[in-house]
Amino acid sequence: MSGHGTPIPMTSRKSGPLSGVASVPGDKSISHRALIFGAMAVGETKITGLLEGQDVLDTAKAMQALGADVVDHGAGEWSVHGVGVGGFSEPDNVIDCGNSGTGVRLIMGCVATSPFAVTFTGDASLNKRPMGRVTDPLALFGTTSVGRSGGRLPLTLVGTGDATPVEYTTPMPSAQVKSAVLLAGLNAPGKTVVIEKEATRDHTERMLRGFGAEVVTEKVAEGYKITLTGRPELKPQVVAVPRDPSSAAFPVCAALIVEGSDILVPGVSQNTTRNGLYTTLVEMGADITFENPREEGGEPVADLRVKYSQLKGIEVPPARAASMIDEYPVLSVVASFATGTTVMKGVKELRVKESDRIDAMARGLEKCGVKIEEDQDTLIVHGCGPKGVKGGATCATFIDHRIAMSFLVMGMASNEPVSVDDGSPIATSFPVFETLMAALGASIQRTNR
Ligand code: S3P
């Protein structure tokens, strides 16, 4: 199954110690937002360190289709000449967001309060994912939408030029939903309010403040209340995109399980809405030191020195889920090498990611000889401890970059090689994964068929 043309089967094998510096690419969440907010500012926003993964490139194309002038200057440098809040024009064609849930949901938000219709589509994975979580709150502004059954893409959203501001409590912890509502609120008069019970990644709030919008976050009895004042004039910015902590997770986890490893991963976000994995790994006994803490691109970051470690299973608190939601697949790999059981509860959002990630990991881990238990909201991994993980299987990736990278990390430390049926989706978020891991000493190849 592939959404990206020809599948690329890949295999990784037990590797010698990993060493060196793993400089991972720009943050995916911040890259999407830099392009979108730049397109909604008046004048030229300059971006450095943009993640040039397919997801972000699809968002760049969408901003161009809505009337912004987006220019690639090479080597991660981009500029966006924005049209201002309320300045988008009707696109000539369908907006194709490829594999990207973040792309489509944020763009739906930013066109919802414009007086025209936009039709969205994506690849086979994205076209299965629920969009009602975004179109429901956008309807409160006065938009209408029609999609396939279950509110799935392809879907047409009819924006409104006469929006009323909204107060909305998100029913699930989702930065995409929160951000879609806030982006719609930019072109509504008055104050738009989003309440979330648990804090999710806060890049939209931080970056919109940087672009000159009034966004106030308060701790309230129900959780967090975010109030945005509509119709600001967004001022163009210089955005230095920090490295992606979700991509950093792969070399970090590989170093923890490949014997003798010692690597440095510079500039990993310590933003508390993103760093749950690192807290969890330390609790499991990981030898990670957080060196040179500083600020980069408006985010607190540190350089991580990571050494091979004997890990123990733990119970991951459900309250931490939002801050590490994309990292559970690779955590379940690390947990397979630990001694004891790792319990991951409160993770049902994993079922509606690029794939059903609980199912995808459970099936692949079982094939590799790891005992797991699961229910709708839980994944439990029984670590193999000193006898090691068997491996020796081909795992299905379901057009999901993080599933592909997780199983390839697993193969680097398993007793037998681990293959994935399709590594092509890795290009959506971490196009240099293969070369970066190989440069650290990992044995990873495209499989001859
Ligand atoms: C993202 C939010 C998360 C995350 C995704 C990126 C964002 O999704 O899984 O990779 O940039 O806002 P949800 O908001 O659906 O949890």
PDB file of N, CA and C and ligand atoms in Angstrom, residues 28-29 33 102 105 133 173-176 201 325-326 349 353 402, ligand 1:
ATOM      1  N   LYS A  28       8.475  20.225  11.945  1.00  0.00           N
ATOM      2  CA  LYS A  28       7.378  20.160  10.964  1.00  0.00           C
ATOM      3  C   LYS A  28       6.240  21.100  11.355  1.00  0.00           C
ATOM      4  N   SER A  29       5.854  21.077  12.624  1.00  0.00           N
ATOM      5  CA  SER A  29       4.740  21.928  13.075  1.00  0.00           C
ATOM      6  C   SER A  29       5.054  23.403  12.839  1.00  0.00           C
ATOM      7  N   ARG A  33       3.446  26.305  10.074  1.00  0.00           N
ATOM      8  CA  ARG A  33       2.914  27.566  10.600  1.00  0.00           C
ATOM      9  C   ARG A  33       3.675  28.767  10.056  1.00  0.00           C
ATOM     10  N   THR A 102      -1.886  17.925   9.553  1.00  0.00           N
ATOM     11  CA  THR A 102      -1.640  19.283  10.059  1.00  0.00           C
ATOM     12  C   THR A 102      -1.890  20.287   8.942  1.00  0.00           C
ATOM     13  N   ARG A 105      -5.738  20.567   8.072  1.00  0.00           N
ATOM     14  CA  ARG A 105      -6.598  21.118   9.134  1.00  0.00           C
ATOM     15  C   ARG A 105      -6.276  22.589   9.407  1.00  0.00           C
ATOM     16  N   ARG A 133     -13.752  16.811  13.180  1.00  0.00           N
ATOM     17  CA  ARG A 133     -13.198  17.474  14.363  1.00  0.00           C
ATOM     18  C   ARG A 133     -12.815  18.927  14.052  1.00  0.00           C
ATOM     19  N   PRO A 173      -7.700  16.211  22.914  1.00  0.00           N
ATOM     20  CA  PRO A 173      -6.481  17.031  22.955  1.00  0.00           C
ATOM     21  C   PRO A 173      -5.885  17.110  21.560  1.00  0.00           C
ATOM     22  N   SER A 174      -6.006  18.237  20.887  1.00  0.00           N
ATOM     23  CA  SER A 174      -5.508  18.346  19.512  1.00  0.00           C
ATOM     24  C   SER A 174      -5.078  19.768  19.190  1.00  0.00           C
ATOM     25  N   ALA A 175      -3.780  19.925  18.939  1.00  0.00           N
ATOM     26  CA  ALA A 175      -3.264  21.238  18.543  1.00  0.00           C
ATOM     27  C   ALA A 175      -3.769  21.618  17.161  1.00  0.00           C
ATOM     28  N   GLN A 176      -4.055  20.612  16.338  1.00  0.00           N
ATOM     29  CA  GLN A 176      -4.570  20.922  14.993  1.00  0.00           C
ATOM     30  C   GLN A 176      -5.949  21.554  15.093  1.00  0.00           C
ATOM     31  N   ARG A 201       0.557  21.182  21.954  1.00  0.00           N
ATOM     32  CA  ARG A 201       1.662  22.024  21.486  1.00  0.00           C
ATOM     33  C   ARG A 201       1.164  23.442  21.203  1.00  0.00           C
ATOM     34  N   ILE A 325       2.728  12.783  21.708  1.00  0.00           N
ATOM     35  CA  ILE A 325       1.779  11.952  20.967  1.00  0.00           C
ATOM     36  C   ILE A 325       2.413  11.292  19.731  1.00  0.00           C
ATOM     37  N   ASP A 326       3.327  11.997  19.066  1.00  0.00           N
ATOM     38  CA  ASP A 326       3.935  11.420  17.856  1.00  0.00           C
ATOM     39  C   ASP A 326       5.069  10.447  18.172  1.00  0.00           C
ATOM     40  N   GLU A 349      -5.871   8.759  20.656  1.00  0.00           N
ATOM     41  CA  GLU A 349      -5.644   9.646  19.496  1.00  0.00           C
ATOM     42  C   GLU A 349      -4.699   8.997  18.466  1.00  0.00           C
ATOM     43  N   LYS A 353      -4.147   8.825  13.540  1.00  0.00           N
ATOM     44  CA  LYS A 353      -2.995   9.513  12.947  1.00  0.00           C
ATOM     45  C   LYS A 353      -2.839   9.050  11.486  1.00  0.00           C
ATOM     46  N   ARG A 402       6.200   7.596  10.557  1.00  0.00           N
ATOM     47  CA  ARG A 402       6.737   7.278  11.890  1.00  0.00           C
ATOM     48  C   ARG A 402       6.719   5.782  12.171  1.00  0.00           C
TER      49      ARG A 402
HETATM   50  C1  S3P B   1       0.439  18.719  15.131  1.00  0.00           C
HETATM   51  C2  S3P B   1      -0.404  18.256  16.082  1.00  0.00           C
HETATM   52  C3  S3P B   1      -0.545  16.827  16.445  1.00  0.00           C
HETATM   53  C4  S3P B   1       0.589  15.980  15.876  1.00  0.00           C
HETATM   54  C5  S3P B   1       0.929  16.352  14.467  1.00  0.00           C
HETATM   55  C6  S3P B   1       1.335  17.814  14.385  1.00  0.00           C
HETATM   56  C7  S3P B   1       0.498  20.172  14.851  1.00  0.00           C
HETATM   57  O1  S3P B   1      -1.775  16.353  15.910  1.00  0.00           O
HETATM   58  O2  S3P B   1       0.245  14.615  15.950  1.00  0.00           O
HETATM   59  O3  S3P B   1       1.998  15.558  13.983  1.00  0.00           O
HETATM   60  O4  S3P B   1       1.450  20.627  14.195  1.00  0.00           O
HETATM   61  O5  S3P B   1      -0.420  20.883  15.285  1.00  0.00           O
HETATM   62  P1  S3P B   1      -3.167  16.511  16.741  1.00  0.00           P
HETATM   63  O6  S3P B   1      -3.421  17.930  16.878  1.00  0.00           O
HETATM   64  O7  S3P B   1      -4.193  15.821  15.896  1.00  0.00           O
HETATM   65  O8  S3P B   1      -2.926  15.780  18.033  1.00  0.00           O
END
